[in-house]
mmCIF file of N, CA, C and O in Angstrom:
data_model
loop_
_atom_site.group_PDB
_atom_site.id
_atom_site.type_symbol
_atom_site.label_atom_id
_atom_site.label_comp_id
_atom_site.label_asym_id
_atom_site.label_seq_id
_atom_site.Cartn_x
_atom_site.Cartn_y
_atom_site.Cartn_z
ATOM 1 N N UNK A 1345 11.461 1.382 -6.682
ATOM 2 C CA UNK A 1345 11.706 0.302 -7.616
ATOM 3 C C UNK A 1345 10.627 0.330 -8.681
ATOM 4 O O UNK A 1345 9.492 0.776 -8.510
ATOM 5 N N UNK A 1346 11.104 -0.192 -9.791
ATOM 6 C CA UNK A 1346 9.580 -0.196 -10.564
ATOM 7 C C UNK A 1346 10.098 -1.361 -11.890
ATOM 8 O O UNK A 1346 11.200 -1.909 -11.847
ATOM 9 N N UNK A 1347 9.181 -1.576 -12.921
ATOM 10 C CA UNK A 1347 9.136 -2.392 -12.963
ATOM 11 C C UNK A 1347 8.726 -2.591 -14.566
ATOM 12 O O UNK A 1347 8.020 -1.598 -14.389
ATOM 13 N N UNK A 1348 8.560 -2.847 -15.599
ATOM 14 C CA UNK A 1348 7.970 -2.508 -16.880
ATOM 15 C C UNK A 1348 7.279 -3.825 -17.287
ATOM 16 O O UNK A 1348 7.935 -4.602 -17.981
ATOM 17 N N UNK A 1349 5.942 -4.178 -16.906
ATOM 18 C CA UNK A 1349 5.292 -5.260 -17.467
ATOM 19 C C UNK A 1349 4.847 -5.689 -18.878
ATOM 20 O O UNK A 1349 5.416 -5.255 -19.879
ATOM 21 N N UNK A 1350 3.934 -6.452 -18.926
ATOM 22 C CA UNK A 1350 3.330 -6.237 -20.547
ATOM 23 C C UNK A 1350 2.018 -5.639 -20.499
ATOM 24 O O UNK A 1350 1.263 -5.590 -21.469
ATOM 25 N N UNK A 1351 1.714 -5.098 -19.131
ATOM 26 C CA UNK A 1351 0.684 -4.227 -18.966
ATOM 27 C C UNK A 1351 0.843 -2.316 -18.551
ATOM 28 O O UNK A 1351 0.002 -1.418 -18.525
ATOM 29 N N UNK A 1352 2.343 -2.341 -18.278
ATOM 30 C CA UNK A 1352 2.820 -1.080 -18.540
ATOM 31 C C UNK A 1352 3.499 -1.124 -17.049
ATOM 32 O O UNK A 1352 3.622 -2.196 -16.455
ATOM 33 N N UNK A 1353 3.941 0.155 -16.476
ATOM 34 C CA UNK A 1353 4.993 -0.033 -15.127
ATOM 35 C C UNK A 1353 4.771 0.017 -13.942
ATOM 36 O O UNK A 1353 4.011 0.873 -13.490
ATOM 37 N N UNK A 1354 5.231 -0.661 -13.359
ATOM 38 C CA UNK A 1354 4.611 -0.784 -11.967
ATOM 39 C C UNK A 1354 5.794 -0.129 -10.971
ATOM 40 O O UNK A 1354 7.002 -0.014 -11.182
ATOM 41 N N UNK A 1355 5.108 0.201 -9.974
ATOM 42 C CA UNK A 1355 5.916 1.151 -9.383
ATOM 43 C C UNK A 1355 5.591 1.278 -7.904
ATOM 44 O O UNK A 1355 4.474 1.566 -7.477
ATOM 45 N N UNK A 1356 6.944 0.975 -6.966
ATOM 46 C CA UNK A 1356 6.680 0.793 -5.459
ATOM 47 C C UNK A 1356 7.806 1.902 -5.330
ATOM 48 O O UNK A 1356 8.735 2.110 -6.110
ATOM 49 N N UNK A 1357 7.385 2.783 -3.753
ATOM 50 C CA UNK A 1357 8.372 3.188 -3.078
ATOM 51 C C UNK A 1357 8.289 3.226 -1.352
ATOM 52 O O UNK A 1357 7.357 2.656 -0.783
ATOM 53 N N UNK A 1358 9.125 3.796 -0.749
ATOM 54 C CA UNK A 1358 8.490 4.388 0.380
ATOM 55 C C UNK A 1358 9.840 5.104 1.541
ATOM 56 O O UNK A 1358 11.040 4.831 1.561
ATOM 57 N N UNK A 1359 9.281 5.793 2.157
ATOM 58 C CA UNK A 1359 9.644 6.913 2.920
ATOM 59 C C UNK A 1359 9.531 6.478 4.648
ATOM 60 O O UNK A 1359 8.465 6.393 5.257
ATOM 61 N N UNK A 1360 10.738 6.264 5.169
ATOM 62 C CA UNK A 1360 10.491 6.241 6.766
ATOM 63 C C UNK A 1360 10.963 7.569 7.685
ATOM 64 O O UNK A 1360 12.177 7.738 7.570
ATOM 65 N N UNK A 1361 10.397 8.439 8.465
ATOM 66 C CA UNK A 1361 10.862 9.687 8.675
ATOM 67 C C UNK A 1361 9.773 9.993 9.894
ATOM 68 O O UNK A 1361 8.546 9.902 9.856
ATOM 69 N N UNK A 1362 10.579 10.357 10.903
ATOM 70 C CA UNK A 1362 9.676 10.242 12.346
ATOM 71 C C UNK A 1362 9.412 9.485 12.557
ATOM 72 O O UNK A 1362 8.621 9.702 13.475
ATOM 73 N N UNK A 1363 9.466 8.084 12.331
ATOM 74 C CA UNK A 1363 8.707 7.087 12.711
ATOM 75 C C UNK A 1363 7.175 6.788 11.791
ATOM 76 O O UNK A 1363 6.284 5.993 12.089
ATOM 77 N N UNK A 1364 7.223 7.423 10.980
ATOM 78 C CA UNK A 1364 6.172 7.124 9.916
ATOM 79 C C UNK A 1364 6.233 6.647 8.352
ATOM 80 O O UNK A 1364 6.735 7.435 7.551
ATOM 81 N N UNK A 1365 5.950 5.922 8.084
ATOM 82 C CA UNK A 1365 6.288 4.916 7.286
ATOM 83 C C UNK A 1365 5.424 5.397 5.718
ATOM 84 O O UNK A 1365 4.346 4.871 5.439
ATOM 85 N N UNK A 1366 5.951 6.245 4.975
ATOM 86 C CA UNK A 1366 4.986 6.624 3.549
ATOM 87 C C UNK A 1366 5.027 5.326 2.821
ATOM 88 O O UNK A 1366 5.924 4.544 3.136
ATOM 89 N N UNK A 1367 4.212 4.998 1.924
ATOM 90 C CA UNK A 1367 4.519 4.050 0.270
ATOM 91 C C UNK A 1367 3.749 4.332 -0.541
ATOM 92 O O UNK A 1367 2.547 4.520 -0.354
ATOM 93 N N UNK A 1368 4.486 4.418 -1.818
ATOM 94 C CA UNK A 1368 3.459 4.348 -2.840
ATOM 95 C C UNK A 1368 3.444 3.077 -3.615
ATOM 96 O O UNK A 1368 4.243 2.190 -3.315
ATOM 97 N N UNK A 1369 2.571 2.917 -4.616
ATOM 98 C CA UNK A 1369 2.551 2.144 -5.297
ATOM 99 C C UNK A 1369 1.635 2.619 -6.498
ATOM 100 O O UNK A 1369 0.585 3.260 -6.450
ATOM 101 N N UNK A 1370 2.310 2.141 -7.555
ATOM 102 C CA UNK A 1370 1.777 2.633 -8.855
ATOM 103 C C UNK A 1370 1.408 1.289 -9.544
ATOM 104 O O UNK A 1370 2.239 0.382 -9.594
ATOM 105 N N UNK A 1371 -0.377 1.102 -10.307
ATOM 106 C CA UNK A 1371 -0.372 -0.276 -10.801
ATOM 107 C C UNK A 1371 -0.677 0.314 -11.986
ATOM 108 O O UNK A 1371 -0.971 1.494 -12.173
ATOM 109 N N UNK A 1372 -0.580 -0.715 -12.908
ATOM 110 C CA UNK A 1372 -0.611 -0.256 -14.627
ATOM 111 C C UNK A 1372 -2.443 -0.039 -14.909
ATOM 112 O O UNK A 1372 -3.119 -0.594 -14.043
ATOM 113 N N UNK A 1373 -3.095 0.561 -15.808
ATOM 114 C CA UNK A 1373 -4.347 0.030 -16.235
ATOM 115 C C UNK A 1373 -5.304 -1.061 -16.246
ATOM 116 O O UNK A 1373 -4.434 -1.916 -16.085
ATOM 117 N N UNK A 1374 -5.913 -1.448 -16.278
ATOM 118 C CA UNK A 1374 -6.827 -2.481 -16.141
ATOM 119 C C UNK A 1374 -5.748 -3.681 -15.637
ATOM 120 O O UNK A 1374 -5.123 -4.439 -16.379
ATOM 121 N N UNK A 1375 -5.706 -3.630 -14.017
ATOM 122 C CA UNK A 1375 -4.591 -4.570 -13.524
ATOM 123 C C UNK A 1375 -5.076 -4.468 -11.928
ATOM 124 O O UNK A 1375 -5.830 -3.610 -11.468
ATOM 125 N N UNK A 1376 -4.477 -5.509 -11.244
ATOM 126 C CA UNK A 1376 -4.765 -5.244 -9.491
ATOM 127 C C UNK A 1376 -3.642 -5.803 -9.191
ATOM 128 O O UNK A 1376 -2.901 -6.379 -9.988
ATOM 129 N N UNK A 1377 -3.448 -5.645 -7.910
ATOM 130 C CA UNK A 1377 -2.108 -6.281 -7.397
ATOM 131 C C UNK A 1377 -2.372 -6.519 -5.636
ATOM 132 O O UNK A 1377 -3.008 -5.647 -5.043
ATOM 133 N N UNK A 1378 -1.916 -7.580 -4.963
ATOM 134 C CA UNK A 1378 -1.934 -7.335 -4.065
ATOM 135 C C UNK A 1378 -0.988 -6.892 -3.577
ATOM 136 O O UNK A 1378 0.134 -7.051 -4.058
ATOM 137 N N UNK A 1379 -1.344 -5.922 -2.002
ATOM 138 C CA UNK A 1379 -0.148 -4.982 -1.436
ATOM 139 C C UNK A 1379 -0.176 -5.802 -0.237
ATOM 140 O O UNK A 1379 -1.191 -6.475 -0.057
ATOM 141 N N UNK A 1380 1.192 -5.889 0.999
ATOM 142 C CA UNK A 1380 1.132 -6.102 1.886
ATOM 143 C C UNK A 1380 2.440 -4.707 2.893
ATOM 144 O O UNK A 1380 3.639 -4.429 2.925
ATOM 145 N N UNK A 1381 1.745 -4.470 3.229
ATOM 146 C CA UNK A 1381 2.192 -3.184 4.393
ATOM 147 C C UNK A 1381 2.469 -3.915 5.607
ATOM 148 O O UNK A 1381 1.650 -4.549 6.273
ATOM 149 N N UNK A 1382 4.153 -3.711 5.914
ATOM 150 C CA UNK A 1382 4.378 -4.497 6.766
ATOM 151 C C UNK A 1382 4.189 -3.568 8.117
ATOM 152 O O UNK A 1382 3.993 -2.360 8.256
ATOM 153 N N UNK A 1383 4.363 -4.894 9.253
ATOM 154 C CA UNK A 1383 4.297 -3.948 10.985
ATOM 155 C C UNK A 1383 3.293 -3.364 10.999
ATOM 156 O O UNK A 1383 3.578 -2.336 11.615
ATOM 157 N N UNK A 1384 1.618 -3.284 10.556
ATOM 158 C CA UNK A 1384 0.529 -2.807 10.661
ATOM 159 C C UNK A 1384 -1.121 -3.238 10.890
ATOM 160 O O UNK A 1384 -1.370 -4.443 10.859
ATOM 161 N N UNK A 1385 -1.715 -2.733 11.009
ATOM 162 C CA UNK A 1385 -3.295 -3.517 10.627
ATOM 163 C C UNK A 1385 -4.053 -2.410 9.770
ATOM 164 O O UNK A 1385 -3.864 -1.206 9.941
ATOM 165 N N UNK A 1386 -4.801 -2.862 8.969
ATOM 166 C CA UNK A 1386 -5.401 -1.969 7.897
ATOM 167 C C UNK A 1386 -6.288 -0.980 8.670
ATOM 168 O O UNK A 1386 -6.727 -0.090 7.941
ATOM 169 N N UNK A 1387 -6.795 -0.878 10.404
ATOM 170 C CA UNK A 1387 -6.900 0.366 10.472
ATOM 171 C C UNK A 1387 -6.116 1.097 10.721
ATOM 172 O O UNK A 1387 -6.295 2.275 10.410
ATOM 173 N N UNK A 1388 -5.095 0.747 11.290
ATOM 174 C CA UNK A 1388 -3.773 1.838 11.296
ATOM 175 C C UNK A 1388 -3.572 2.716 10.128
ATOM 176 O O UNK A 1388 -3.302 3.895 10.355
ATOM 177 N N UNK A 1389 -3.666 2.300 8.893
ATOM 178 C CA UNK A 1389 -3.271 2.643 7.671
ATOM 179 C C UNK A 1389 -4.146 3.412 7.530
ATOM 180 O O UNK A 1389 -5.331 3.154 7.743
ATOM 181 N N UNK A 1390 -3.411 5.174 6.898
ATOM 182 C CA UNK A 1390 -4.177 5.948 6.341
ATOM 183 C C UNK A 1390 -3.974 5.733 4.599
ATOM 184 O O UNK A 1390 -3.138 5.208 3.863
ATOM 185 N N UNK A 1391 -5.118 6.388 4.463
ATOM 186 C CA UNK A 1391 -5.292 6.251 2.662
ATOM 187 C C UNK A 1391 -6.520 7.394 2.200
ATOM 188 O O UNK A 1391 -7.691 7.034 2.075
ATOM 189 N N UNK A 1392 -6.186 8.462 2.026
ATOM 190 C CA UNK A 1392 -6.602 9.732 1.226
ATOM 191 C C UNK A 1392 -7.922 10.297 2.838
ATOM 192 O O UNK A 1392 -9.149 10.326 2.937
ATOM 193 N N UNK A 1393 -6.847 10.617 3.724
ATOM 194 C CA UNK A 1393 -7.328 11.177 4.718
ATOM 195 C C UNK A 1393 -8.135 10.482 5.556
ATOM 196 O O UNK A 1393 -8.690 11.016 6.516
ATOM 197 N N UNK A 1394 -8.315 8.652 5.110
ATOM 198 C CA UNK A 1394 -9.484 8.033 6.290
ATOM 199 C C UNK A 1394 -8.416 6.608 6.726
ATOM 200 O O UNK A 1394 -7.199 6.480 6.868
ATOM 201 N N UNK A 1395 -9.126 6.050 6.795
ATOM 202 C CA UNK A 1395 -8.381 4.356 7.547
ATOM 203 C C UNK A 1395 -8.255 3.735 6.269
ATOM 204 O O UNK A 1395 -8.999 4.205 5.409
ATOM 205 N N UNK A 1396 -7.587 2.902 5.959
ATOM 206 C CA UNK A 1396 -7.859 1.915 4.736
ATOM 207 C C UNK A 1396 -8.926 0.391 5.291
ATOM 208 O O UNK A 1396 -9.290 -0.391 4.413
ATOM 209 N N UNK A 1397 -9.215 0.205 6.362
ATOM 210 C CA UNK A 1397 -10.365 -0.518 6.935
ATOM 211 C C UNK A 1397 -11.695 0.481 6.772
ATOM 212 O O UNK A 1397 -12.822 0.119 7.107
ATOM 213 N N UNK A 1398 -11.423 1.661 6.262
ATOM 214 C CA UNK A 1398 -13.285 2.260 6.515
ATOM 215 C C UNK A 1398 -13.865 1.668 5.160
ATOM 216 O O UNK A 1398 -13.234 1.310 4.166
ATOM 217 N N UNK A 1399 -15.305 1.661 5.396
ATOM 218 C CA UNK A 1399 -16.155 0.956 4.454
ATOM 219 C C UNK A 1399 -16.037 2.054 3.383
ATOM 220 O O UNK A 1399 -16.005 3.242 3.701
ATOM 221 N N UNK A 1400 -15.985 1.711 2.343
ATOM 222 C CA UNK A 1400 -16.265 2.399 0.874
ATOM 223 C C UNK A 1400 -14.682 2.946 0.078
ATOM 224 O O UNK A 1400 -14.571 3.730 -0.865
ATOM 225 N N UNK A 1401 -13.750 2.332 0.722
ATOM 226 C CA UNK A 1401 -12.516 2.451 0.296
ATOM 227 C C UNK A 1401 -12.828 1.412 -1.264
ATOM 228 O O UNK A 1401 -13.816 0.731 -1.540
ATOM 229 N N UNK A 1402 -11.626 1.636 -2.011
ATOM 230 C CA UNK A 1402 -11.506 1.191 -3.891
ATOM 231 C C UNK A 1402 -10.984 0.021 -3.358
ATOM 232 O O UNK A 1402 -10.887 -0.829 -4.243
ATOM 233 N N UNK A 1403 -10.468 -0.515 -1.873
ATOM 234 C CA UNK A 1403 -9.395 -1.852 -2.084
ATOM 235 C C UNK A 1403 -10.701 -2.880 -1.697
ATOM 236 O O UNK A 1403 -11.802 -2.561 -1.249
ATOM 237 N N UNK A 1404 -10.123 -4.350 -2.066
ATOM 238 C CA UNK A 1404 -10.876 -5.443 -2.020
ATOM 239 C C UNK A 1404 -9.935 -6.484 -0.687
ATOM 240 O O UNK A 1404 -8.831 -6.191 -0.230
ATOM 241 N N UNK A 1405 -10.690 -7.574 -0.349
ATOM 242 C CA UNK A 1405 -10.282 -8.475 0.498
ATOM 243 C C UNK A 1405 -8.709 -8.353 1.225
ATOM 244 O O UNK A 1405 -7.585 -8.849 1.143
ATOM 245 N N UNK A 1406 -9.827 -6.867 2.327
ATOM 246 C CA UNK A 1406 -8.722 -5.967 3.174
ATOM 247 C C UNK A 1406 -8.510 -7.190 4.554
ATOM 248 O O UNK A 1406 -9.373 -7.946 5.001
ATOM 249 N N UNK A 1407 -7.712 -7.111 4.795
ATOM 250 C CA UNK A 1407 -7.300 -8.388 6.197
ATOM 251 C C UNK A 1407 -6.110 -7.690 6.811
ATOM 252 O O UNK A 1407 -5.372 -6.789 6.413
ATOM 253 N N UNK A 1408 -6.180 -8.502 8.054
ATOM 254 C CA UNK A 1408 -4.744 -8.784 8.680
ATOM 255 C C UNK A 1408 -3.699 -10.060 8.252
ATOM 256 O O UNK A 1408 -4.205 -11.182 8.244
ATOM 257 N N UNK A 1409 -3.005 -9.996 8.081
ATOM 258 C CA UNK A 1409 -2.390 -11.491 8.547
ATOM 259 C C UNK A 1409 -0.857 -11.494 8.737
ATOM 260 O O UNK A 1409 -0.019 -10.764 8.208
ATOM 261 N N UNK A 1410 -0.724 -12.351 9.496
ATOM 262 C CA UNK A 1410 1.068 -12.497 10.040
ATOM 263 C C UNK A 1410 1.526 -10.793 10.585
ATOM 264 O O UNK A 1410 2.683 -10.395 10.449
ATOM 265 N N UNK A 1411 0.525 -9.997 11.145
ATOM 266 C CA UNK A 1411 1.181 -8.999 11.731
ATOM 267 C C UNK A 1411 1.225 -8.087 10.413
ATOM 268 O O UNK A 1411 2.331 -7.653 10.734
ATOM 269 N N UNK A 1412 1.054 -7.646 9.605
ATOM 270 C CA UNK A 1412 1.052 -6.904 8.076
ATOM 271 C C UNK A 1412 -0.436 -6.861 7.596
ATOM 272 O O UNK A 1412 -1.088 -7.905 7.600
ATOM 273 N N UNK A 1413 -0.936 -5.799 7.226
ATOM 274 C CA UNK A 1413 -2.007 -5.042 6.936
ATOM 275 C C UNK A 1413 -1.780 -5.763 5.089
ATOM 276 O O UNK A 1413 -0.677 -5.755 4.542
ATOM 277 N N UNK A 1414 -2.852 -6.229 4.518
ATOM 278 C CA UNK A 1414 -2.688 -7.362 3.174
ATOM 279 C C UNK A 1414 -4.147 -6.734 2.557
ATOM 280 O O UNK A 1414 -5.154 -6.794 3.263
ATOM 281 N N UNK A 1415 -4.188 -6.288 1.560
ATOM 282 C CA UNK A 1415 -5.165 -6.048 0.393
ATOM 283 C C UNK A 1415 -4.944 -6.393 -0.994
ATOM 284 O O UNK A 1415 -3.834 -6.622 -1.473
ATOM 285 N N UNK A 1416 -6.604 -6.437 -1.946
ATOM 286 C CA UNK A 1416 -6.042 -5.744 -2.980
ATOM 287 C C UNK A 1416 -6.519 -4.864 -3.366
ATOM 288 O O UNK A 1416 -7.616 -4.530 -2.920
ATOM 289 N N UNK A 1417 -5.774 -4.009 -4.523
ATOM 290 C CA UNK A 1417 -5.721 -2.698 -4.922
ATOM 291 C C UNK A 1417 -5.829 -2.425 -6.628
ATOM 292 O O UNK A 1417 -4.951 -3.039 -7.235
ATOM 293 N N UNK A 1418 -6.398 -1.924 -7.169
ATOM 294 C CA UNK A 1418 -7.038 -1.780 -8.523
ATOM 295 C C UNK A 1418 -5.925 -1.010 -9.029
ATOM 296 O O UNK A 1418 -5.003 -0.885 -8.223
ATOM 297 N N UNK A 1419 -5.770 -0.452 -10.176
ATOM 298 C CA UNK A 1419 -4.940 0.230 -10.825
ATOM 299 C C UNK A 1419 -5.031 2.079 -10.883
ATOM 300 O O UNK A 1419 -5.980 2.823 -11.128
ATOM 301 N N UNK A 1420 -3.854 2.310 -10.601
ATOM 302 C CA UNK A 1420 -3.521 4.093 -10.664
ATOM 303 C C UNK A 1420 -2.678 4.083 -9.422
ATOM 304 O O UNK A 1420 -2.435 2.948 -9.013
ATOM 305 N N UNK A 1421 -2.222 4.980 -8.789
ATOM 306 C CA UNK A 1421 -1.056 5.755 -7.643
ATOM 307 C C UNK A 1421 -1.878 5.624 -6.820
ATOM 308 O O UNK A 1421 -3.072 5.900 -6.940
ATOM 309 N N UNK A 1422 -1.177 5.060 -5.616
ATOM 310 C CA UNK A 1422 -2.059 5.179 -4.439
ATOM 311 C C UNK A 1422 -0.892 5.323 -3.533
ATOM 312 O O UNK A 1422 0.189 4.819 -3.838
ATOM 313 N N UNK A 1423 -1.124 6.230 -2.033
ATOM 314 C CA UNK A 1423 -0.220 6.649 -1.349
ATOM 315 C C UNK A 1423 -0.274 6.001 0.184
ATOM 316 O O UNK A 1423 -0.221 7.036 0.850
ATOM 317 N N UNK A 1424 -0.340 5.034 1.033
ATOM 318 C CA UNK A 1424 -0.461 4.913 2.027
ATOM 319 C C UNK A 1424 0.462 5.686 3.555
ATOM 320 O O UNK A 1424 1.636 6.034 3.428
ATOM 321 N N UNK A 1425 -0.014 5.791 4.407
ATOM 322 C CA UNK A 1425 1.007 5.917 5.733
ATOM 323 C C UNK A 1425 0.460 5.267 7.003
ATOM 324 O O UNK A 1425 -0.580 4.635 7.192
ATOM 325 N N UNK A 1426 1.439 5.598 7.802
ATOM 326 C CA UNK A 1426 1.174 4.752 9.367
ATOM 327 C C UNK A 1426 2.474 5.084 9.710
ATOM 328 O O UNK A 1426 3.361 5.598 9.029
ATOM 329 N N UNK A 1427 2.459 4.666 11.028
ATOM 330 C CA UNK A 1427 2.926 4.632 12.372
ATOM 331 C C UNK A 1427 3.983 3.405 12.277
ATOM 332 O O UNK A 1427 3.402 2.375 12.618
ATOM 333 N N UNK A 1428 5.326 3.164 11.934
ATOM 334 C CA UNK A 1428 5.978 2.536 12.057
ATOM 335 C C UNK A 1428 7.200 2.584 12.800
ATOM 336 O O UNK A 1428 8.116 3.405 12.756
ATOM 337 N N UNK A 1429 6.989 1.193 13.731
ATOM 338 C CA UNK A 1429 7.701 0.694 14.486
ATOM 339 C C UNK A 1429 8.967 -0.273 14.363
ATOM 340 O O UNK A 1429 9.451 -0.720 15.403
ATOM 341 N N UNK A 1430 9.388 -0.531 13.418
ATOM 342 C CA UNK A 1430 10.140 -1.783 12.883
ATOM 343 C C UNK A 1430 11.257 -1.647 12.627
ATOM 344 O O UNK A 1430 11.981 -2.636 12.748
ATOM 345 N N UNK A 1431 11.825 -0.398 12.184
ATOM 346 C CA UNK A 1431 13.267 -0.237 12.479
ATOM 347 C C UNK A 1431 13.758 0.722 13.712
ATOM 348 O O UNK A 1431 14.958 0.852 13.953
#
């Protein structure tokens, strides 16, 4: 899906295959957005070969809540995966 703001396009997808759950998300330039990754916890979540819970990751006020792995995320392509259980 994507999306054409007044800050330029935003852009979600994602991939379920084996039981593993890809997404991307594309944010415009000087922009943040929050993401919520459902059926997970942010260490489950990989993000450019480590956890998206390890210290020195680009995302801000990383949490759990309601069962879904919840950040935010600065602007450019970012690719997450995990282990999904939900369908």
């Amino acid at each position: 899906a994507s999306f054409e703001s007044v800050y330029g396009e935003i852009v979600s997808g994602w991939e379920l295959k084996d039981g593993n759950l890809r997404v991307q998300v594309t944010i415009p330039a000087n922009s943040s957005a929050v993401v919520r990754l459902p059926g997970t916890t942010a260490a489950q979540v990989s993000y450019k070969g480590g956890s998206l819970a390890s210290p020195g990751t680009a995302f801000t006020n990383v949490r759990d809540e309601n069962g879904d792995a919840v950040f935010e995320a600065g602007s450019g392509r970012h690719e997450f995966s995990y282990r999904y259980g939900g369908m």
